[in-house]
Coordinates of C-alpha atoms in Angstrom, one line a residue:
X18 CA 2.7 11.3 -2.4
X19 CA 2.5 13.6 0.4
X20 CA 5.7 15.7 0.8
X21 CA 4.6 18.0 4.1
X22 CA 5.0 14.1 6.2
X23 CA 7.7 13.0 3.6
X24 CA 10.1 16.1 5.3
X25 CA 9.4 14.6 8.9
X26 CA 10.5 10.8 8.1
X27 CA 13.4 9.2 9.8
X28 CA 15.6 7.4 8.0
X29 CA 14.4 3.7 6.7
X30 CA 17.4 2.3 8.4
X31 CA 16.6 3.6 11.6
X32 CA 13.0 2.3 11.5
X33 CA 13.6 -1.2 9.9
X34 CA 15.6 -1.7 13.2
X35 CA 12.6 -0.8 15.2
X36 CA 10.4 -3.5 13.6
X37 CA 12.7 -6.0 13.5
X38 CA 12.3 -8.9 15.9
X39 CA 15.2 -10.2 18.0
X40 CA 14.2 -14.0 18.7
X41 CA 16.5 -16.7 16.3
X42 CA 13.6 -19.0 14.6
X43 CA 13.0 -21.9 15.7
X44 CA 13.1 -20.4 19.7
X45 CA 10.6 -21.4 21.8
X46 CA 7.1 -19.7 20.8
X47 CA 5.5 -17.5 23.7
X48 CA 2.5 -18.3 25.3
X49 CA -0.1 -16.3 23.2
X50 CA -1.5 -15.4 26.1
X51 CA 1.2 -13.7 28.3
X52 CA 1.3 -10.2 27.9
X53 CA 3.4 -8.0 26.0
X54 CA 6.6 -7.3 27.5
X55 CA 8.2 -3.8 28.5
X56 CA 10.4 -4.3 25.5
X57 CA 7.8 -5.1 22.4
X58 CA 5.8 -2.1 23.8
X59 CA 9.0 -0.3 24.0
X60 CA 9.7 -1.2 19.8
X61 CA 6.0 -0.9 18.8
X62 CA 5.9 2.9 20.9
X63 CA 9.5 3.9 18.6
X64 CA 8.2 2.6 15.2
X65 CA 4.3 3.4 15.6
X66 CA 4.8 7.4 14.7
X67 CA 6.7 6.5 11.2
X68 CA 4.7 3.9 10.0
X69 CA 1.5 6.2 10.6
X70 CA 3.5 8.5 8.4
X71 CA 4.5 6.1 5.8
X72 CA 0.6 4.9 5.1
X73 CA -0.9 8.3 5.1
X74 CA -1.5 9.6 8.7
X75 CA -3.6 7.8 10.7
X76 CA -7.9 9.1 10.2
X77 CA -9.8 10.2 13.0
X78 CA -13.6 10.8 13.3
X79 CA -16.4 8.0 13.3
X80 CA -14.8 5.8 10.8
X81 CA -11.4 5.6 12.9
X82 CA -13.4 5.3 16.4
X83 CA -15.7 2.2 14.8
X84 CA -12.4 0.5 13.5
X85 CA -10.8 0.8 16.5
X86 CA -13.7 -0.6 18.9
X87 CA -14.2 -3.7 16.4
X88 CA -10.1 -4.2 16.7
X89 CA -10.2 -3.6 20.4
X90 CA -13.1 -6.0 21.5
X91 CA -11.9 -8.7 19.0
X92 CA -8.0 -8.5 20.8
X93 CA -9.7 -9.7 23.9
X94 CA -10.6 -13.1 22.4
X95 CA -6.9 -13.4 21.8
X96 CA -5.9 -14.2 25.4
X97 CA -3.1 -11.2 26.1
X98 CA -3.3 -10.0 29.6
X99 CA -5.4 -6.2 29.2
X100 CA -5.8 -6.7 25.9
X101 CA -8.4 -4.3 25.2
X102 CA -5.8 -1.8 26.5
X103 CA -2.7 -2.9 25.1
X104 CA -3.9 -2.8 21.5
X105 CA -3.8 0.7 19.7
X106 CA -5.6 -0.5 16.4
X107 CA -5.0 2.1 13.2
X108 CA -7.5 3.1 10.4
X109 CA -4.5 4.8 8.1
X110 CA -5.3 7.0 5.0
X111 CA -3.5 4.5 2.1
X112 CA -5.3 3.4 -1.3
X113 CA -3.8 0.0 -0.8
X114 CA -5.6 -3.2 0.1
X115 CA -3.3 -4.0 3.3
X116 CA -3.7 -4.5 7.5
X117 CA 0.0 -5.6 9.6
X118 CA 0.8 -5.3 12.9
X119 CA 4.0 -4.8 14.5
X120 CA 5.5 -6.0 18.0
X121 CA 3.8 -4.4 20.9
X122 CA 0.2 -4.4 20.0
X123 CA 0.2 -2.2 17.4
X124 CA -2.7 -3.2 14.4
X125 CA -3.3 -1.2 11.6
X126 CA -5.6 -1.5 8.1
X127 CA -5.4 0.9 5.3
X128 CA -9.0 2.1 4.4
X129 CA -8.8 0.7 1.2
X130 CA -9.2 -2.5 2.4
X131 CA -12.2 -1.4 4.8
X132 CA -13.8 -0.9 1.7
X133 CA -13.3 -4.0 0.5
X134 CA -15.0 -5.3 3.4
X135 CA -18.5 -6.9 3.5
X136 CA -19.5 -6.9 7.2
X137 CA -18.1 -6.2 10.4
X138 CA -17.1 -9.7 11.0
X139 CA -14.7 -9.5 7.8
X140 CA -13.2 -6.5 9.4
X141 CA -12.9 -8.4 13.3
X142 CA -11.5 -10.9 11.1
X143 CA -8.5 -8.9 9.4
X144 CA -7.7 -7.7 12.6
X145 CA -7.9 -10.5 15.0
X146 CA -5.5 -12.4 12.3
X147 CA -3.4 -9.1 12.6
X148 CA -3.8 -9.7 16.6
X149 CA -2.6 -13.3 15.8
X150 CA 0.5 -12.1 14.4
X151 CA 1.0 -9.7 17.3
X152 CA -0.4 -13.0 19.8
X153 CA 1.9 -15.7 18.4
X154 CA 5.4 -13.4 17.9
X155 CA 5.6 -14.1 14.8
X156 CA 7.7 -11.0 14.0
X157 CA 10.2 -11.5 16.1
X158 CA 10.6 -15.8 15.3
X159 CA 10.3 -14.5 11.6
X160 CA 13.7 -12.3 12.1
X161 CA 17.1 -15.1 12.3
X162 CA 19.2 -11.8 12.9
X163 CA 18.3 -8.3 13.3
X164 CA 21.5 -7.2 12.6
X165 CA 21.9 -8.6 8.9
X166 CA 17.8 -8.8 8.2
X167 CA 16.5 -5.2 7.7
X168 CA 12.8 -5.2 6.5
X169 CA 14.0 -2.7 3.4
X170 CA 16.7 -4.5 2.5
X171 CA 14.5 -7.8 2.3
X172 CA 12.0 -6.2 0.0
X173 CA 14.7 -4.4 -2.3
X174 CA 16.4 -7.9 -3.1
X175 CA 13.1 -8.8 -4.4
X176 CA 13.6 -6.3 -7.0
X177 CA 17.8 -7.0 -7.8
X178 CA 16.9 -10.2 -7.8
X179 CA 14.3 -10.0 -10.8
X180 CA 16.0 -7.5 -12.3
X181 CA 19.4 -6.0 -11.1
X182 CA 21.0 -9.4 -9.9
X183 CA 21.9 -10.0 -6.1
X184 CA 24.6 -8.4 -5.3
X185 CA 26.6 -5.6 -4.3
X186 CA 25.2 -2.2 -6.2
X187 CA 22.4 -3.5 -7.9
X188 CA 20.9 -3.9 -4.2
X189 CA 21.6 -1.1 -3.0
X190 CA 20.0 0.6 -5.5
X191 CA 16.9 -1.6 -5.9
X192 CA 16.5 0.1 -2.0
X193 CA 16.8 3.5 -3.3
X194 CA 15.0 3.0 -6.3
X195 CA 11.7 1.1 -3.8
X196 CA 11.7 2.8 -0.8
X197 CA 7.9 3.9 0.4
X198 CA 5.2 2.9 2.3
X199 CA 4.7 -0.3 0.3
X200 CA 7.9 -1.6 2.1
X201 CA 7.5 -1.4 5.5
X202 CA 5.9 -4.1 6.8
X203 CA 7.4 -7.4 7.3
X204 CA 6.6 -10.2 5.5
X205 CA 5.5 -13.6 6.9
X206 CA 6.3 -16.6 6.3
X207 CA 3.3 -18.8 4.5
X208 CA 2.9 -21.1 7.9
X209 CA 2.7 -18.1 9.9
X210 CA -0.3 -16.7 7.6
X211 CA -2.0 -19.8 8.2
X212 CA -1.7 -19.5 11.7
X213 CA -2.9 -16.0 12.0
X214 CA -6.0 -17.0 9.6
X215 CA -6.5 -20.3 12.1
X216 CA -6.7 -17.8 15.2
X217 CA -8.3 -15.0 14.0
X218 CA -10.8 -17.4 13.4
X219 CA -11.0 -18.9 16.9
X220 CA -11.1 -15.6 17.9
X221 CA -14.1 -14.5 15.4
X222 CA -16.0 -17.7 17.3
X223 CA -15.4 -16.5 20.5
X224 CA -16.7 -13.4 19.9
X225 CA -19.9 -14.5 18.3
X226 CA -19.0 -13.4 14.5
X227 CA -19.6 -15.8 11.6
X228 CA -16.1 -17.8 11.6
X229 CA -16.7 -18.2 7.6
X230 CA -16.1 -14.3 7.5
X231 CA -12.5 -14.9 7.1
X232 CA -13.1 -16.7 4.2
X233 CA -14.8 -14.4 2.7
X234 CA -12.6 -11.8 3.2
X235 CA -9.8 -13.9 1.6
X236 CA -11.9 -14.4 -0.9
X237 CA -12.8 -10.6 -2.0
X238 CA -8.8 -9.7 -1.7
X239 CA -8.3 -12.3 -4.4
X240 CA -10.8 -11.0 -6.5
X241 CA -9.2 -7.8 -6.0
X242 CA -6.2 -9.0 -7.0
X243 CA -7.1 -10.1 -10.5
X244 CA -9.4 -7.5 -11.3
X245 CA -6.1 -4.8 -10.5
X246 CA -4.0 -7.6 -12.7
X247 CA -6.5 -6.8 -15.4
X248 CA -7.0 -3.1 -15.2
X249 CA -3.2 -2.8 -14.8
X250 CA -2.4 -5.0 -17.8
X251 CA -0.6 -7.2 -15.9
X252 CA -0.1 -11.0 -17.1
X253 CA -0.5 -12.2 -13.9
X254 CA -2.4 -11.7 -10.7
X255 CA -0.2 -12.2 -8.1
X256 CA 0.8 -8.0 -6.6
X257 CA 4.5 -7.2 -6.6
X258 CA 5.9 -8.7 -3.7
X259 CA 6.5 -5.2 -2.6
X260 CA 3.5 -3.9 -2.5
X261 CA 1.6 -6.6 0.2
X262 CA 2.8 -7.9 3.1
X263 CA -0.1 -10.4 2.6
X264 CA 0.3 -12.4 -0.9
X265 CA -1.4 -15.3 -2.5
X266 CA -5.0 -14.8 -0.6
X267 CA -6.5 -17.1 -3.1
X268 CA -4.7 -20.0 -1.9
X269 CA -5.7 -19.4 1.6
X270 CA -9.3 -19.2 0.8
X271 CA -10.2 -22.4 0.8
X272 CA -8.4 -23.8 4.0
X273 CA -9.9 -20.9 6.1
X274 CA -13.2 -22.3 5.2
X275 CA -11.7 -25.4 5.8
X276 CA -11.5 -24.9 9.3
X277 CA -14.2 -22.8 9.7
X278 CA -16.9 -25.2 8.8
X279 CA -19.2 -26.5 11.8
X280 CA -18.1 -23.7 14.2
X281 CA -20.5 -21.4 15.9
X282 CA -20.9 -18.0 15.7
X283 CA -23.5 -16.5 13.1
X284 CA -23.0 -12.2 13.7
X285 CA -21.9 -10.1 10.8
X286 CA -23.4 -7.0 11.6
X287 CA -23.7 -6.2 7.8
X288 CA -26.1 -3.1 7.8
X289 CA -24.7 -1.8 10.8
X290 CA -20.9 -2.2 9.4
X291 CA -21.9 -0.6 5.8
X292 CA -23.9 2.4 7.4
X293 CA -20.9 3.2 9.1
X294 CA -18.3 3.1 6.2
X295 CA -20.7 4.8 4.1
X296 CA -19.4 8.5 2.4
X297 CA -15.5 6.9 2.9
X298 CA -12.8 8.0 0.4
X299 CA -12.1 5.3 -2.1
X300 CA -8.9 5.0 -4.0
X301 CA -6.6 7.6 -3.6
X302 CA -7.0 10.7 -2.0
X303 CA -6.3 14.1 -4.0
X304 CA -3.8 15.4 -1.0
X305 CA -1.6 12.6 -1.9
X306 CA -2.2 12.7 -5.5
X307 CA -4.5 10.9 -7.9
X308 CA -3.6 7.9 -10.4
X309 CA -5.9 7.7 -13.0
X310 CA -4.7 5.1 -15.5
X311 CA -1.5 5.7 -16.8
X312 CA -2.0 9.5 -15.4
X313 CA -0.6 11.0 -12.1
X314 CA -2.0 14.4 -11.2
X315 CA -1.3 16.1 -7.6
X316 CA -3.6 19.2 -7.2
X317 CA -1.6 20.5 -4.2
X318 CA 1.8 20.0 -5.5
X319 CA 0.4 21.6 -8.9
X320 CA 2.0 18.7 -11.4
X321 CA 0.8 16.0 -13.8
X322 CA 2.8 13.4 -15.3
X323 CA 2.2 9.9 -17.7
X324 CA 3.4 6.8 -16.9
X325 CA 4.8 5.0 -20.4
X326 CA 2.2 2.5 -22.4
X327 CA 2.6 -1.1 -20.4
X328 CA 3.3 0.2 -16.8
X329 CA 1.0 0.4 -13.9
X330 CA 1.4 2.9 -11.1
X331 CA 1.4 2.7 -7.3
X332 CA 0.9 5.9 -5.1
X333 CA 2.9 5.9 -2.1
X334 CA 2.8 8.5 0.7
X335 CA 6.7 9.3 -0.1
X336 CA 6.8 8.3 -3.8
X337 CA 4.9 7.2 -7.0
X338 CA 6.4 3.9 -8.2
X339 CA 6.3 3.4 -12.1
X340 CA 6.2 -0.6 -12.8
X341 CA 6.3 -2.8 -16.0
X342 CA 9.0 -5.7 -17.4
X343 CA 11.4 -3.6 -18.5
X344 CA 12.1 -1.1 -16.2
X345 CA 10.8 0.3 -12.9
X346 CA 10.9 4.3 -11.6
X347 CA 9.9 6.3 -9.0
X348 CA 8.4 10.0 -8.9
X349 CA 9.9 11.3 -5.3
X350 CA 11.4 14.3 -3.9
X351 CA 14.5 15.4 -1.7
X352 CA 16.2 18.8 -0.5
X353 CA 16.6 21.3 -2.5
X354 CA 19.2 24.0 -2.5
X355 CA 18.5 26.0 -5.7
X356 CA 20.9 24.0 -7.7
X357 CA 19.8 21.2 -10.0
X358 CA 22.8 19.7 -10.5
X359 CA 24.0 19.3 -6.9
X360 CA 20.2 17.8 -6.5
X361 CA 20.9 15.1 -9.1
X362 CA 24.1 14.6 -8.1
X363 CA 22.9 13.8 -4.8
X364 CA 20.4 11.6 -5.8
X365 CA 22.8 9.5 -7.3
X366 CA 24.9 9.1 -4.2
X367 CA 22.0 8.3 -1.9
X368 CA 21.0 5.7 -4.2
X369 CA 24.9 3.9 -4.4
X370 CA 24.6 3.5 -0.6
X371 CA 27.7 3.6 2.0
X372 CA 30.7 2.8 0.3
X373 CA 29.6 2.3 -3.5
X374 CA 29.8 5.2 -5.9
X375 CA 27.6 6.4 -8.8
X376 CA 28.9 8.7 -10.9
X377 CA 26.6 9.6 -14.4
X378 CA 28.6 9.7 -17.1
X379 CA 27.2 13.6 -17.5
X380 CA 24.5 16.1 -16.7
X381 CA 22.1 17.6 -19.5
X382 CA 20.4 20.8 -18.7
X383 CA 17.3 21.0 -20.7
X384 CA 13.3 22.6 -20.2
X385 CA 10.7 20.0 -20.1
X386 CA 7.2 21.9 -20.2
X387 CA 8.7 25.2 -19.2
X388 CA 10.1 23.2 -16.0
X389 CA 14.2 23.6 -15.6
X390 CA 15.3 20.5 -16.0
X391 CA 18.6 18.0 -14.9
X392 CA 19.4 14.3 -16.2
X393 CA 22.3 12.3 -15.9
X394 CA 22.8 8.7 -16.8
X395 CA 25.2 6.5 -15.0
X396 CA 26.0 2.8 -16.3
X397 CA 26.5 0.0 -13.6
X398 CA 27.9 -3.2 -13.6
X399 CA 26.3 -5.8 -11.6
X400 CA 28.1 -9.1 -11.8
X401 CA 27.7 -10.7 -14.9
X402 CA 24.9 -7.9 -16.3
X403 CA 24.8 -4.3 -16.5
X404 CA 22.1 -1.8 -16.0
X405 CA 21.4 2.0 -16.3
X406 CA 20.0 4.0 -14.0
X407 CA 18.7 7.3 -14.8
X408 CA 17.4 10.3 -12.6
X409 CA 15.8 13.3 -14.2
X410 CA 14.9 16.4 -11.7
X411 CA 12.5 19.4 -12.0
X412 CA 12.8 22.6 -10.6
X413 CA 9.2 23.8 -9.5
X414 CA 10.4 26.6 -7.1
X415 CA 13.5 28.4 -5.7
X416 CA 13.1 25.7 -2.7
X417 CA 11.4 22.9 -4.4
X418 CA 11.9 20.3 -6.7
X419 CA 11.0 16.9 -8.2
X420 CA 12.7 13.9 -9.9
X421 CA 12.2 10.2 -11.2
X422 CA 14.8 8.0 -10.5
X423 CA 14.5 5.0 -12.8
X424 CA 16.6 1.5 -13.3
X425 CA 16.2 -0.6 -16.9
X426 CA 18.8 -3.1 -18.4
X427 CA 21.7 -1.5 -20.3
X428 CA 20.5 0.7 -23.1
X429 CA 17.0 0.3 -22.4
X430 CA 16.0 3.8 -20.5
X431 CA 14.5 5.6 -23.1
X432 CA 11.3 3.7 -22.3
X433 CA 11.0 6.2 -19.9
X434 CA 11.8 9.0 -22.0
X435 CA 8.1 9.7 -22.8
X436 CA 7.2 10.5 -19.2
X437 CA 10.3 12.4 -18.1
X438 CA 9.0 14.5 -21.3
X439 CA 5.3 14.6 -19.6
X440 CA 5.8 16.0 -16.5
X441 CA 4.1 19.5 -16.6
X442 CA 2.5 22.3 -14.2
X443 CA -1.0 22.2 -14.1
X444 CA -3.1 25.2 -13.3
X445 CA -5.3 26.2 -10.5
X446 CA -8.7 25.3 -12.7
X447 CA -7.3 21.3 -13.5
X448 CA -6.2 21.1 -10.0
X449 CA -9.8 22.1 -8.8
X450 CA -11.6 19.7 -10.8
X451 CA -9.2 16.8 -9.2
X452 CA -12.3 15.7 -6.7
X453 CA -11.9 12.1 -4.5
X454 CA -13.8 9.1 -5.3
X455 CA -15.9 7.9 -2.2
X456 CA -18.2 4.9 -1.1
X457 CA -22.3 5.5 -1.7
X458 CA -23.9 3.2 0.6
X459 CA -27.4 2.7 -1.3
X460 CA -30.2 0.3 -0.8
X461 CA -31.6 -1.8 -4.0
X462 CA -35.0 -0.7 -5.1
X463 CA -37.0 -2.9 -7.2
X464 CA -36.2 -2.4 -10.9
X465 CA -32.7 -2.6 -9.8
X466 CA -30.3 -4.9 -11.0
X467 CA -26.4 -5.5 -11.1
X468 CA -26.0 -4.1 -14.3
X469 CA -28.2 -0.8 -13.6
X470 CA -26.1 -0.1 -10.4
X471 CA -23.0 -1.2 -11.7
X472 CA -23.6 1.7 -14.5
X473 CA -24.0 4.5 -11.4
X474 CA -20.0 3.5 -10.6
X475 CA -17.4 6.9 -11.3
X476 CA -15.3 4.4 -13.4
X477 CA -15.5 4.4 -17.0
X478 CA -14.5 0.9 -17.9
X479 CA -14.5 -3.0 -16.0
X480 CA -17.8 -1.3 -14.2
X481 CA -19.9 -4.5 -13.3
X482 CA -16.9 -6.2 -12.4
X483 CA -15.6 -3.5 -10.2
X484 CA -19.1 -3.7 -8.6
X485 CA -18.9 -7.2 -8.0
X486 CA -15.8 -7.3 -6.6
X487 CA -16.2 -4.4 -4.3
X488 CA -19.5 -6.0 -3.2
X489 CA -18.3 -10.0 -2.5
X490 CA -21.0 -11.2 -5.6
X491 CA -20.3 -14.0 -7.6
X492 CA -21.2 -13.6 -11.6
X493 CA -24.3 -15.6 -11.0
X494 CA -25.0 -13.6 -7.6
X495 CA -27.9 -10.6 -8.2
X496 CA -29.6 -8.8 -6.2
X497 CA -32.5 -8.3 -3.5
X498 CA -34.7 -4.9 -3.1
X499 CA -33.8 -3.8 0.4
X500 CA -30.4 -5.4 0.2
X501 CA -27.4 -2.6 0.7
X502 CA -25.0 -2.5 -1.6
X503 CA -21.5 -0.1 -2.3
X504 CA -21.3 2.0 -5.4
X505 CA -18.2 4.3 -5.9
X506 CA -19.1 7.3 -7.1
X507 CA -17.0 11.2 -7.2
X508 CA -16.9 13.3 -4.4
X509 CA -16.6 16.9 -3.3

């Protein structure tokens, strides 16, 4: 959570708008190769600044500059008119395995996700199928009417829907309660995927890359997924809806190399591509905060809190979502006036929406840690069910202050009551032993085995399958001397 670009946001309405398409579906599909028009430059242009803030900023420096020549030359096989000069490609600063692309030519991929990454053709191939997306209009065929279809307001239903019901405040608040970067991308619909996957891989032939890279790329993302299922404790691994715009990876695997089998192209630039990811941060960065387990430490801001046993956290560049089955929470910030009760108060109104009221049923004043502390618990009906929403702020300074904001089922919210109790300043000395985690690039000697550099990895549990996954191996898969292989391990 970064709160120097949280103060500069516009609002999420505004900016849903901007990245909402116009076309009805079922309109006629553009040519993918005419060129972008005046007025999907115009949208991309608007919403471009925003979305760099919501994923972290967008990096700079040799790994941004080799990202953005891979995205470049592989938007060229993609047919649009100057495509190597329309495109603005986007290595952004989020922990999250994601890439999307908005109208107008504008491709992005997290960094996260580059470190996922194998070979340069897996990364030409996330971005040509983020190119397809951009190539085939599939944002604006996926939107039936701007007007009513807001890209927030389709990702909080999925939230009232599992847990709030469907209508009136319960969706409001499931907005509130889910708004950060995880949001703002659109979704796509499951043909659409397919059809980015089928291009991208056309264009990773034209270009000379291994067409099977796509595949493989798939492949790693589903591994990914189940090994975060795991560590998270989650039953399943399929991520919250919310936080990928590309779900279900695994069942795509198998049709990409489907129709990649018997094309040409053989190039995958593996040493070169590793070489120059090598020394990237891995996971989260400390100036947005550090999730280590059920921990949450930001050295800048100076704070620490614990998520409750059985939920998982996601860091956000606005907020720190808390998730498990019976409740979900965020960890976010707003203005502050000096008064902790017209900041809670507050909160609650901005999370009934326009026209809906939330009134807690009253305030407590109380000292959490040494921190002044506000909560107030308000009750809400939604149709047939009821649920309780809670938001507990902190005051850290005369201008600055904290809260969770946190939805469970009627009577359920002292779940949370463990972490609103954990939030605490931490000193100087803790914040200066918070150091990054970041990608070794290291060649296999002889001697060396999975097991051996698997035990070199800055994680202190699921370390051979961490190094597995992060370096596309099977479980029967080992290892060459000379081969190249990634190890996380702390940095400076």
């Amino acid at each position: 959570m970064n709160t120097l670009k949280f103060a500069k946001l516009a609002s999420a309405g505004a900016m849903a708008l901007a990245l909402s398409g116009c076309l009805a579906s079922g309109a006629p599909i553009p040519s993918a190769s005419a060129p972008i028009t005046q007025s999907e430059a115009q949208q991309g242009a608007e919403a471009h600044p925003q979305l760099l803030a919501e994923f972290g900023g967008a990096m700079t420096g040799p790994y941004a500059q080799y990202v953005e020549q891979v995205g470049q030359n592989i938007a060229v096989q993609s047919g649009l008119g100057n495509a190597r000069s329309s495109f603005t490609v986007s290595l952004v600063n989020s922990p999250i395995n994601n890439a999307f692309a908005i109208p107008g030519g504008y491709v992005y991929t997290t960094r996260q996700l580059v470190t996922l990454m194998n070979n340069e053709a897996e990364l030409a191939g996330v971005l040509g199928h983020e190119v397809a997306h951009v190539a085939a209009r599939h944002s604006q065929r996926r939107q039936q009417a701007a007007q009513r279809n807001s890209i927030l307001g389709a990702a909080g239903a999925i939230l009232s829907g599992v847990l709030l019901g469907n209508s009136g405040v319960g969706d409001t608040l499931s907005r509130g309660i889910l708004q950060g970067s995880q949001l703002l991308t659109l979704r796509f619909s499951r043909s659409q995927e397919l059809e980015a996957d089928e291009l991208g891989i056309q264009y990773l032939t034209r270009a000379g890359y291994d067409p099977m890279a796509m595949s493989t790329v798939l492949r790693s993302l589903a591994l990914q997924n189940n090994l975060d299922a795991q560590i998270q404790g989650r039953g399943n691994a399929t991520i919250p809806a919310w936080a990928s715009t590309h779900p279900d990876p695994a069942s795509r695997v198998q049709t990409a190399a489907s129709k990649a089998q018997g094309l040409p192209g053989s190039v995958t630039n593996r040493d070169t591509f590793l070489t120059r990811i090598d020394g990237m941060i891995y996971g989260d960065d400390p100036e947005q905060g550090i999730v280590e387990g059920r921990q949450f430490t930001h050295p800048d801001l100076r704070l620490s809190f614990t998520a409750p046993n059985g939920f998982y956290m996601v860091n956000g560049t606005r907020a720190v979502s808390i998730n498990g089955q019976s409740g979900k929470a965020q960890m976010t910030l707003a203005p502050y006036n000096g008064n902790l009760n017209t900041y809670v108060n507050k909160v609650f109104s901005d999370l009934a929406g326009e026209g809906q009221t939330i009134t807690p049923s009253n305030l407590q004043r109380t000292t959490v840690n040494g921190l002044p502390a506000v909560y107030g618990t308000a009750r809400v009906n939604n149709g047939n069910s009821q649920v309780d929403v809670v938001v507990f702020a902190y005051e850290f300074a005369n201008d600055r202050a904290y809260h969770f904001q946190a939805i469970t089922q009627a009577g359920k919210s002292n779940v949370f009551s463990p972490m609103f109790q954990s939030m605490r300043r931490i000193s100087q000395a803790e914040a200066d032993k918070v150091v990054p985690r970041k990608l070794d690039v290291v060649t296999v000697r002889s001697g060396d085995t999975v097991s051996s550099l698997a035990n070199r990895m800055a994680y202190t549990n699921a370390q051979e399958t961490r190094f597995r996954v992060l370096n596309g191996l099977s479980s029967g898969d080992t290892l060459q001397a000379g081969q190249k292989v990634k190890i996380v391990v702390r940095g400076n």
